[in-house]
Amino acid sequence: MIELKGQEICAGGNKKNLIIFLHGWGSSGDNFIHLAKVMSKFLPESYFVAPNAPFEREIGDGYQWFSLEDRSEEALYNGVKNATSIVNHFIDTKLKELNLKDAQLSLVGFSQGAMLAIHTALTRSQSCASVVAYSGRFLSPSKTAPEIKSKPNICVIHGDADDVVPFSSLDLAVKALKENGVNVEGHPIHALGHIINEEGIKLGVEFIKKNFKN
């Protein structure tokens, strides 16, 4: 099994929760941990981890969870499915290491990482506390939904000026998740491109907070 490595934040004390950040295509855990540093100010009882994706990007620097050479729905779905098995191993190892359970876990993803966060959470045997997906998509086989084993609370946040992942992905994700009995919130952000802004961070923090039970 491929082992993931990345940046971690744990500023003293016993942490009650684990939040795993999954970066976007061509980025890295080193880059995405900056978002965790901002969120950690509002979530002091959480342990933050931002691993690097397992594969180097085909063109340019950075890492990728799966290839975007073939962008057909089938190829993207197979890519996210393969990456999920790697991320699940990482999650299980971290939870065991910290003596935490899935109910004390939240996943935060951006773009490709958001696609992965949603798929991973839905296909784990135990439901995590929450998922915050920024500027992503809900990937599923062309005619059927993926095998859903868990139904965590999911928050989808997307800028309406996104020129990388279409803004229409927000409504499509919310509709598909609701049809599969998943509790989901959708938050459009006006005039925002393919980035995470202060409003998006605030929405994410509030969603994570309210879904951790401790």
Coordinates of N, CA and C in Angstrom, one line a residue:
M1 N 0.8 -1.2 0.0 CA 0.0 0.0 0.0 C 0.9 1.3 0.0
I2 N 0.5 2.2 -0.8 CA 1.3 3.5 -0.9 C 1.0 4.3 0.4
E3 N 2.1 4.7 1.0 CA 2.1 5.5 2.2 C 2.1 7.0 1.9
L4 N 1.1 7.7 2.5 CA 1.1 9.2 2.3 C 1.9 9.9 3.3
K5 N 2.5 11.0 3.0 CA 3.2 11.8 3.9 C 2.8 13.3 3.7
G6 N 2.9 14.0 4.8 CA 2.5 15.4 4.7 C 2.7 16.2 5.9
Q7 N 2.1 17.4 6.0 CA 2.3 18.3 7.1 C 1.3 18.1 8.2
E8 N 1.7 18.3 9.4 CA 0.7 18.1 10.5 C 0.8 19.3 11.5
I9 N -0.3 19.5 12.1 CA -0.4 20.6 13.2 C -1.0 20.0 14.4
C10 N -0.3 20.1 15.5 CA -0.9 19.7 16.8 C -0.2 20.5 17.9
A11 N -0.8 21.6 18.2 CA -0.2 22.6 19.1 C -0.5 22.2 20.6
G12 N 0.0 21.2 21.1 CA -0.1 20.8 22.5 C -1.4 20.3 22.9
G13 N -1.4 19.6 24.0 CA -2.7 19.1 24.6 C -3.3 17.9 23.9
N14 N -4.2 17.3 24.5 CA -4.9 16.1 24.0 C -6.0 16.6 23.0
K15 N -5.9 16.1 21.8 CA -6.8 16.5 20.7 C -8.0 15.6 20.7
K16 N -9.2 16.1 20.5 CA -10.4 15.3 20.5 C -10.8 14.9 19.1
N17 N -10.3 15.6 18.1 CA -10.8 15.4 16.7 C -9.6 15.4 15.8
L18 N -9.9 14.8 14.6 CA -8.9 14.8 13.5 C -9.5 15.4 12.3
I19 N -8.8 16.3 11.6 CA -9.3 16.9 10.4 C -8.2 16.7 9.3
I20 N -8.6 16.0 8.3 CA -7.6 15.7 7.2 C -8.0 16.6 6.0
F21 N -6.9 17.3 5.5 CA -7.1 18.2 4.3 C -6.5 17.5 3.1
L22 N -7.3 17.5 2.0 CA -6.9 16.9 0.7 C -6.8 18.0 -0.3
H23 N -5.6 18.2 -0.7 CA -5.3 19.4 -1.6 C -5.8 19.1 -3.1
G24 N -5.7 20.2 -3.8 CA -6.1 20.1 -5.2 C -5.0 19.6 -6.2
W25 N -5.4 19.4 -7.4 CA -4.5 18.9 -8.4 C -3.3 19.9 -8.6
G26 N -2.1 19.3 -8.5 CA -0.9 20.1 -8.8 C -0.4 20.9 -7.5
S27 N -1.1 20.7 -6.4 CA -0.7 21.4 -5.2 C 0.0 20.4 -4.3
S28 N 0.0 20.6 -3.0 CA 0.7 19.8 -2.1 C 0.2 20.0 -0.6
G29 N 0.5 19.0 0.2 CA 0.2 19.2 1.6 C 0.9 20.4 2.2
D30 N 2.1 20.7 1.8 CA 2.8 21.9 2.3 C 2.1 23.2 2.0
N31 N 1.4 23.2 0.8 CA 0.6 24.4 0.4 C -0.7 24.4 1.2
F32 N -1.4 23.3 1.2 CA -2.7 23.3 1.8 C -2.8 23.4 3.3
I33 N -1.6 23.1 4.0 CA -1.6 23.2 5.4 C -1.8 24.7 5.9
H34 N -1.6 25.6 5.0 CA -1.9 27.0 5.4 C -3.4 27.3 5.7
L35 N -4.2 26.6 5.0 CA -5.7 26.7 5.3 C -5.9 26.1 6.7
A36 N -5.3 25.0 7.0 CA -5.4 24.3 8.3 C -4.9 25.2 9.4
K37 N -3.9 26.0 9.2 CA -3.4 26.9 10.2 C -4.4 28.0 10.5
V38 N -5.1 28.4 9.5 CA -6.2 29.4 9.7 C -7.3 28.8 10.5
M39 N -7.8 27.7 10.0 CA -8.9 27.0 10.7 C -8.6 26.6 12.1
S40 N -7.3 26.2 12.4 CA -7.0 25.7 13.7 C -7.2 26.8 14.8
K41 N -7.2 28.0 14.4 CA -7.5 29.1 15.4 C -8.9 29.0 16.0
F42 N -9.8 28.4 15.1 CA -11.2 28.3 15.5 C -11.6 26.9 16.0
L43 N -10.7 26.0 15.8 CA -10.9 24.6 16.1 C -9.7 24.1 16.9
P44 N -9.5 24.6 18.1 CA -8.3 24.3 18.9 C -8.2 22.9 19.4
E45 N -9.3 22.2 19.4 CA -9.3 20.8 19.9 C -9.1 19.8 18.8
S46 N -8.7 20.2 17.7 CA -8.5 19.3 16.5 C -7.0 19.2 16.1
Y47 N -6.7 18.0 15.6 CA -5.4 17.7 15.1 C -5.5 17.8 13.6
F48 N -4.7 18.5 12.9 CA -4.8 18.7 11.5 C -3.7 18.0 10.7
V49 N -4.0 17.4 9.6 CA -3.0 16.7 8.8 C -3.4 17.0 7.3
A50 N -2.3 17.4 6.5 CA -2.5 17.6 5.1 C -1.4 16.8 4.3
P51 N -1.8 15.6 3.9 CA -0.8 14.8 3.2 C -0.6 15.2 1.7
N52 N 0.5 14.9 1.2 CA 0.7 15.0 -0.2 C 0.0 13.9 -1.0
A53 N -0.6 14.2 -2.1 CA -1.2 13.2 -2.9 C -0.1 12.2 -3.3
P54 N -0.4 10.9 -3.7 CA 0.6 9.9 -3.9 C 1.4 10.0 -5.2
F55 N 0.9 10.8 -6.2 CA 1.5 10.8 -7.5 C 1.9 12.2 -7.9
E56 N 3.1 12.2 -8.6 CA 3.5 13.5 -9.1 C 2.7 13.9 -10.3
R57 N 2.4 15.1 -10.5 CA 1.6 15.6 -11.6 C 2.3 15.3 -12.9
E58 N 1.6 14.9 -14.0 CA 2.3 14.6 -15.2 C 3.0 15.8 -15.9
I59 N 2.3 17.0 -15.7 CA 2.9 18.2 -16.3 C 3.0 19.2 -15.2
G60 N 4.3 19.8 -15.1 CA 4.5 20.8 -14.0 C 4.8 20.2 -12.7
D61 N 4.8 21.1 -11.7 CA 5.2 20.6 -10.3 C 3.9 20.2 -9.6
G62 N 4.1 19.7 -8.3 CA 3.0 19.4 -7.5 C 2.6 17.9 -7.6
Y63 N 1.5 17.6 -6.9 CA 1.1 16.2 -6.8 C -0.4 16.1 -7.3
Q64 N -0.8 14.9 -7.6 CA -2.2 14.6 -8.0 C -2.7 13.3 -7.3
W65 N -4.0 13.3 -7.0 CA -4.6 12.1 -6.4 C -4.9 11.1 -7.5
F66 N -5.2 11.6 -8.7 CA -5.4 10.8 -9.9 C -5.2 11.6 -11.1
S67 N -4.9 10.9 -12.2 CA -4.6 11.6 -13.5 C -5.8 12.3 -14.1
L68 N -5.5 13.4 -14.8 CA -6.6 14.2 -15.5 C -6.3 14.1 -17.0
E69 N -5.4 13.2 -17.4 CA -5.1 13.1 -18.9 C -6.4 12.7 -19.6
D70 N -7.2 11.7 -19.1 CA -8.4 11.3 -19.6 C -9.5 11.9 -18.7
R71 N -10.3 12.8 -19.2 CA -11.3 13.4 -18.3 C -12.7 12.9 -18.6
S72 N -12.8 11.7 -19.1 CA -14.1 11.1 -19.3 C -14.7 10.7 -17.9
E73 N -16.0 10.7 -17.7 CA -16.5 10.4 -16.4 C -16.0 9.1 -15.8
E74 N -15.9 8.1 -16.7 CA -15.5 6.7 -16.3 C -14.1 6.8 -15.7
A75 N -13.2 7.5 -16.5 CA -11.8 7.6 -16.0 C -11.6 8.4 -14.7
L76 N -12.4 9.5 -14.6 CA -12.3 10.2 -13.4 C -12.9 9.4 -12.2
Y77 N -13.9 8.7 -12.4 CA -14.5 7.9 -11.3 C -13.5 6.8 -10.9
N78 N -12.9 6.1 -11.9 CA -11.9 5.1 -11.6 C -10.7 5.7 -10.8
G79 N -10.4 6.9 -11.2 CA -9.2 7.6 -10.6 C -9.5 7.9 -9.1
V80 N -10.7 8.4 -8.8 CA -11.1 8.7 -7.5 C -11.3 7.5 -6.6
K81 N -11.8 6.4 -7.2 CA -12.0 5.2 -6.5 C -10.6 4.6 -6.1
N82 N -9.6 4.6 -7.0 CA -8.3 4.1 -6.7 C -7.6 4.9 -5.6
A83 N -7.8 6.3 -5.7 CA -7.2 7.1 -4.7 C -7.8 6.9 -3.3
T84 N -9.1 6.6 -3.3 CA -9.8 6.4 -2.0 C -9.2 5.3 -1.2
S85 N -8.8 4.2 -1.8 CA -8.2 3.1 -1.1 C -7.0 3.5 -0.4
I86 N -6.2 4.4 -1.0 CA -4.9 4.9 -0.5 C -5.2 5.8 0.7
V87 N -6.2 6.7 0.5 CA -6.6 7.7 1.6 C -7.2 7.0 2.8
N88 N -8.0 6.0 2.5 CA -8.6 5.2 3.6 C -7.5 4.6 4.5
H89 N -6.5 4.0 3.9 CA -5.4 3.4 4.7 C -4.8 4.5 5.5
F90 N -4.6 5.7 5.0 CA -4.0 6.8 5.7 C -4.9 7.2 6.9
I91 N -6.2 7.3 6.6 CA -7.1 7.7 7.7 C -7.1 6.7 8.8
D92 N -7.2 5.4 8.4 CA -7.3 4.3 9.4 C -6.0 4.3 10.3
T93 N -4.9 4.6 9.7 CA -3.6 4.6 10.4 C -3.6 5.8 11.4
K94 N -4.0 6.9 10.9 CA -4.0 8.1 11.8 C -5.0 8.0 12.9
L95 N -6.2 7.5 12.7 CA -7.2 7.3 13.7 C -6.7 6.4 14.8
K96 N -6.1 5.3 14.4 CA -5.5 4.3 15.3 C -4.4 5.0 16.2
E97 N -3.5 5.7 15.5 CA -2.4 6.4 16.1 C -2.8 7.4 17.2
L98 N -3.9 8.1 16.9 CA -4.5 9.1 17.8 C -5.5 8.6 18.8
N99 N -5.9 7.3 18.6 CA -6.9 6.7 19.4 C -8.2 7.4 19.3
L100 N -8.6 7.7 18.0 CA -9.9 8.4 17.7 C -10.8 7.5 16.8
K101 N -12.0 7.8 16.8 CA -13.0 7.1 16.0 C -13.5 7.9 14.8
D102 N -14.2 7.3 13.8 CA -14.7 8.0 12.7 C -15.6 9.2 13.0
A103 N -16.3 9.1 14.1 CA -17.2 10.2 14.6 C -16.4 11.4 15.0
Q104 N -15.1 11.3 15.1 CA -14.2 12.4 15.5 C -13.3 12.8 14.3
L105 N -13.8 12.5 13.1 CA -13.0 12.8 11.9 C -13.8 13.7 11.0
S106 N -13.1 14.7 10.4 CA -13.7 15.5 9.4 C -12.8 15.5 8.2
L107 N -13.3 15.6 7.0 CA -12.5 15.7 5.8 C -12.7 17.0 5.1
V108 N -11.7 17.7 4.7 CA -11.8 18.9 4.0 C -11.0 18.8 2.7
G109 N -11.7 19.1 1.6 CA -11.0 19.0 0.3 C -11.2 20.1 -0.6
F110 N -10.2 20.4 -1.5 CA -10.4 21.5 -2.5 C -10.2 20.9 -3.9
S111 N -11.1 21.2 -4.8 CA -11.1 20.8 -6.2 C -11.0 19.3 -6.3
Q112 N -9.9 18.7 -6.9 CA -9.7 17.3 -7.0 C -9.8 16.6 -5.6
G113 N -9.2 17.3 -4.6 CA -9.3 16.8 -3.2 C -10.7 16.8 -2.7
A114 N -11.6 17.7 -3.1 CA -13.0 17.8 -2.7 C -13.7 16.6 -3.3
M115 N -13.4 16.2 -4.5 CA -14.0 15.1 -5.2 C -13.7 13.8 -4.4
L116 N -12.4 13.7 -4.0 CA -11.9 12.6 -3.2 C -12.5 12.5 -1.8
A117 N -12.6 13.7 -1.2 CA -13.1 13.7 0.2 C -14.6 13.2 0.2
I118 N -15.4 13.6 -0.8 CA -16.8 13.2 -0.8 C -16.8 11.7 -1.0
H119 N -16.1 11.2 -2.0 CA -16.2 9.8 -2.4 C -15.6 8.9 -1.2
T120 N -14.5 9.3 -0.6 CA -14.0 8.6 0.5 C -15.0 8.5 1.7
A121 N -15.6 9.6 2.0 CA -16.5 9.6 3.2 C -17.7 8.8 2.9
L122 N -18.2 8.8 1.7 CA -19.4 8.0 1.4 C -19.2 6.5 1.4
T123 N -17.9 6.1 1.1 CA -17.6 4.7 0.9 C -16.9 4.1 2.1
R124 N -16.6 4.8 3.2 CA -16.1 4.3 4.4 C -17.1 3.5 5.1
S125 N -16.7 2.4 5.9 CA -17.7 1.6 6.5 C -18.4 2.3 7.7
Q126 N -17.6 3.2 8.3 CA -18.2 4.1 9.4 C -18.3 5.5 9.0
S127 N -19.3 6.2 9.4 CA -19.5 7.6 8.9 C -18.6 8.5 9.7
C128 N -17.9 9.4 9.0 CA -17.2 10.5 9.7 C -18.1 11.6 10.1
A129 N -17.6 12.6 10.9 CA -18.5 13.6 11.4 C -19.0 14.6 10.3
S130 N -18.1 14.9 9.3 CA -18.5 15.9 8.3 C -17.5 15.9 7.2
V131 N -17.9 16.5 6.1 CA -17.1 16.7 4.9 C -17.3 18.1 4.4
V132 N -16.2 18.9 4.2 CA -16.3 20.2 3.6 C -15.6 20.1 2.2
A133 N -16.4 20.3 1.2 CA -15.9 20.2 -0.2 C -15.9 21.6 -0.9
Y134 N -14.7 22.1 -1.2 CA -14.6 23.4 -1.9 C -14.3 23.2 -3.4
S135 N -15.1 23.8 -4.2 CA -14.9 23.8 -5.7 C -14.6 22.5 -6.3
G136 N -15.5 21.5 -5.9 CA -15.3 20.1 -6.4 C -16.5 19.6 -7.1
R137 N -16.5 18.3 -7.3 CA -17.7 17.6 -7.9 C -18.0 16.4 -7.2
F138 N -19.2 15.9 -7.4 CA -19.6 14.5 -7.0 C -19.4 13.6 -8.2
L139 N -18.4 12.7 -8.1 CA -18.2 11.8 -9.2 C -18.9 10.5 -8.9
S140 N -19.5 10.0 -10.0 CA -20.2 8.7 -9.8 C -20.2 8.0 -11.2
P141 N -20.4 6.7 -11.2 CA -20.5 6.0 -12.5 C -21.6 6.6 -13.3
S142 N -21.6 6.5 -14.6 CA -22.5 7.2 -15.5 C -24.0 7.0 -15.2
K143 N -24.4 5.8 -14.8 CA -25.8 5.6 -14.6 C -26.2 5.2 -13.2
T144 N -25.2 5.0 -12.3 CA -25.6 4.6 -11.0 C -24.7 5.3 -10.0
A145 N -25.2 5.4 -8.8 CA -24.5 6.1 -7.7 C -23.4 5.1 -7.2
P146 N -22.3 5.6 -6.6 CA -21.3 4.7 -6.1 C -21.9 3.9 -4.9
E147 N -21.2 2.9 -4.5 CA -21.7 2.1 -3.4 C -21.6 2.9 -2.1
I148 N -22.7 3.5 -1.6 CA -22.7 4.3 -0.5 C -22.8 3.5 0.8
K149 N -21.8 3.5 1.7 CA -21.8 2.8 2.9 C -22.1 3.7 4.1
S150 N -21.8 5.0 4.0 CA -22.0 5.9 5.1 C -22.6 7.2 4.5
K151 N -23.3 7.9 5.4 CA -23.9 9.2 5.0 C -23.6 10.3 6.0
P152 N -22.3 10.8 5.9 CA -21.9 11.9 6.8 C -22.6 13.2 6.3
N153 N -22.6 14.2 7.1 CA -23.1 15.5 6.7 C -22.0 16.2 5.8
I154 N -22.5 16.7 4.7 CA -21.6 17.2 3.7 C -21.9 18.7 3.4
C155 N -20.9 19.5 3.3 CA -21.1 20.9 3.0 C -20.3 21.2 1.7
V156 N -21.0 21.6 0.7 CA -20.4 21.9 -0.7 C -20.4 23.4 -0.9
I157 N -19.2 24.0 -1.1 CA -19.0 25.4 -1.3 C -18.3 25.7 -2.6
H158 N -18.9 26.6 -3.4 CA -18.4 26.8 -4.8 C -18.6 28.3 -5.2
G159 N -17.5 28.9 -5.8 CA -17.6 30.2 -6.3 C -18.3 30.2 -7.6
D160 N -19.2 31.2 -7.8 CA -20.0 31.3 -9.1 C -19.2 31.8 -10.3
A161 N -17.9 32.2 -10.0 CA -17.0 32.7 -11.1 C -15.9 31.7 -11.3
D162 N -16.1 30.4 -10.9 CA -15.1 29.4 -11.1 C -14.9 29.0 -12.5
D163 N -13.7 29.2 -13.0 CA -13.4 28.9 -14.5 C -12.6 27.6 -14.6
V164 N -12.5 26.8 -13.5 CA -11.8 25.5 -13.6 C -12.8 24.3 -13.4
V165 N -13.5 24.3 -12.3 CA -14.5 23.3 -12.1 C -15.8 24.1 -12.2
P166 N -16.7 23.8 -13.2 CA -17.9 24.6 -13.4 C -18.8 24.8 -12.2
F167 N -19.3 26.0 -12.0 CA -20.1 26.3 -10.9 C -21.4 25.4 -10.8
S168 N -21.8 24.9 -12.0 CA -23.0 24.1 -12.1 C -22.8 22.8 -11.3
S169 N -21.5 22.5 -11.0 CA -21.2 21.2 -10.2 C -21.8 21.3 -8.8
L170 N -22.0 22.5 -8.3 CA -22.5 22.6 -6.9 C -24.0 22.1 -6.9
D171 N -24.8 22.6 -7.8 CA -26.2 22.1 -7.8 C -26.3 20.6 -8.1
L172 N -25.5 20.2 -9.1 CA -25.5 18.8 -9.4 C -25.1 17.9 -8.3
A173 N -24.1 18.3 -7.5 CA -23.7 17.5 -6.3 C -24.7 17.5 -5.3
V174 N -25.3 18.6 -5.0 CA -26.4 18.7 -4.0 C -27.5 17.8 -4.3
K175 N -28.0 17.9 -5.6 CA -29.1 17.1 -6.1 C -28.8 15.6 -6.0
A176 N -27.6 15.2 -6.5 CA -27.3 13.8 -6.5 C -27.1 13.2 -5.0
L177 N -26.5 14.0 -4.2 CA -26.4 13.5 -2.8 C -27.7 13.4 -2.1
K178 N -28.6 14.4 -2.3 CA -29.9 14.4 -1.6 C -30.7 13.2 -2.1
E179 N -30.6 12.9 -3.4 CA -31.3 11.7 -4.0 C -30.8 10.4 -3.4
N180 N -29.6 10.4 -2.8 CA -29.0 9.2 -2.2 C -29.1 9.3 -0.7
G181 N -30.0 10.2 -0.2 CA -30.3 10.3 1.2 C -29.2 10.9 2.1
V182 N -28.3 11.6 1.5 CA -27.2 12.3 2.2 C -27.6 13.7 2.6
N183 N -27.4 14.0 3.9 CA -27.7 15.4 4.4 C -26.6 16.3 3.8
V184 N -27.0 17.3 3.0 CA -26.0 18.1 2.3 C -26.4 19.6 2.3
E185 N -25.5 20.5 2.5 CA -25.7 21.9 2.4 C -24.9 22.4 1.2
G186 N -25.5 23.3 0.4 CA -24.8 23.9 -0.8 C -24.7 25.4 -0.6
H187 N -23.5 25.9 -0.7 CA -23.2 27.4 -0.5 C -22.5 28.0 -1.7
P188 N -23.3 28.7 -2.5 CA -22.6 29.5 -3.6 C -22.0 30.7 -3.0
I189 N -20.8 31.1 -3.6 CA -20.2 32.4 -3.2 C -20.0 33.3 -4.4
H190 N -20.6 34.4 -4.3 CA -20.7 35.3 -5.5 C -19.3 35.9 -5.8
A191 N -19.1 35.9 -7.1 CA -17.9 36.6 -7.7 C -16.6 35.9 -7.3
L192 N -16.6 34.6 -6.9 CA -15.4 33.9 -6.4 C -15.0 32.9 -7.5
G193 N -13.7 32.9 -7.8 CA -13.1 32.0 -8.8 C -12.8 30.7 -8.1
H194 N -11.7 30.0 -8.6 CA -11.3 28.7 -8.2 C -10.4 28.8 -7.0
I195 N -10.9 29.4 -5.9 CA -10.1 29.6 -4.7 C -11.0 29.5 -3.5
I196 N -10.4 29.5 -2.3 CA -11.1 29.5 -1.1 C -10.9 30.9 -0.4
N197 N -12.0 31.6 -0.1 CA -11.9 32.9 0.5 C -12.3 32.9 1.9
E198 N -12.3 34.1 2.6 CA -12.6 34.2 4.0 C -14.0 33.7 4.3
E199 N -15.0 34.0 3.4 CA -16.4 33.5 3.6 C -16.4 32.0 3.6
G200 N -15.7 31.4 2.6 CA -15.7 30.0 2.5 C -15.1 29.3 3.7
I201 N -14.0 29.9 4.3 CA -13.4 29.4 5.5 C -14.3 29.4 6.6
K202 N -15.0 30.6 6.8 CA -16.0 30.7 7.9 C -17.1 29.7 7.8
L203 N -17.6 29.4 6.6 CA -18.7 28.5 6.4 C -18.2 27.1 6.8
G204 N -16.9 26.7 6.3 CA -16.4 25.4 6.6 C -16.1 25.2 8.1
V205 N -15.6 26.2 8.8 CA -15.3 26.1 10.2 C -16.6 25.9 11.0
E206 N -17.6 26.6 10.7 CA -18.9 26.5 11.4 C -19.5 25.1 11.1
F207 N -19.4 24.6 9.9 CA -20.0 23.3 9.6 C -19.3 22.2 10.4
I208 N -17.9 22.3 10.4 CA -17.1 21.3 11.1 C -17.5 21.3 12.6
K209 N -17.5 22.5 13.2 CA -17.8 22.7 14.6 C -19.1 22.1 15.0
K210 N -20.2 22.3 14.2 CA -21.5 21.9 14.6 C -21.7 20.4 14.5
N211 N -20.8 19.8 13.7 CA -21.0 18.3 13.5 C -20.0 17.5 14.4
F212 N -19.1 18.1 15.0 CA -18.4 17.3 16.1 C -19.2 17.3 17.3
K213 N -19.4 16.2 17.9 CA -20.4 16.0 19.0 C -19.8 16.4 20.3
N214 N -18.4 16.3 20.4 CA -17.8 16.5 21.7 C -17.6 18.0 22.0

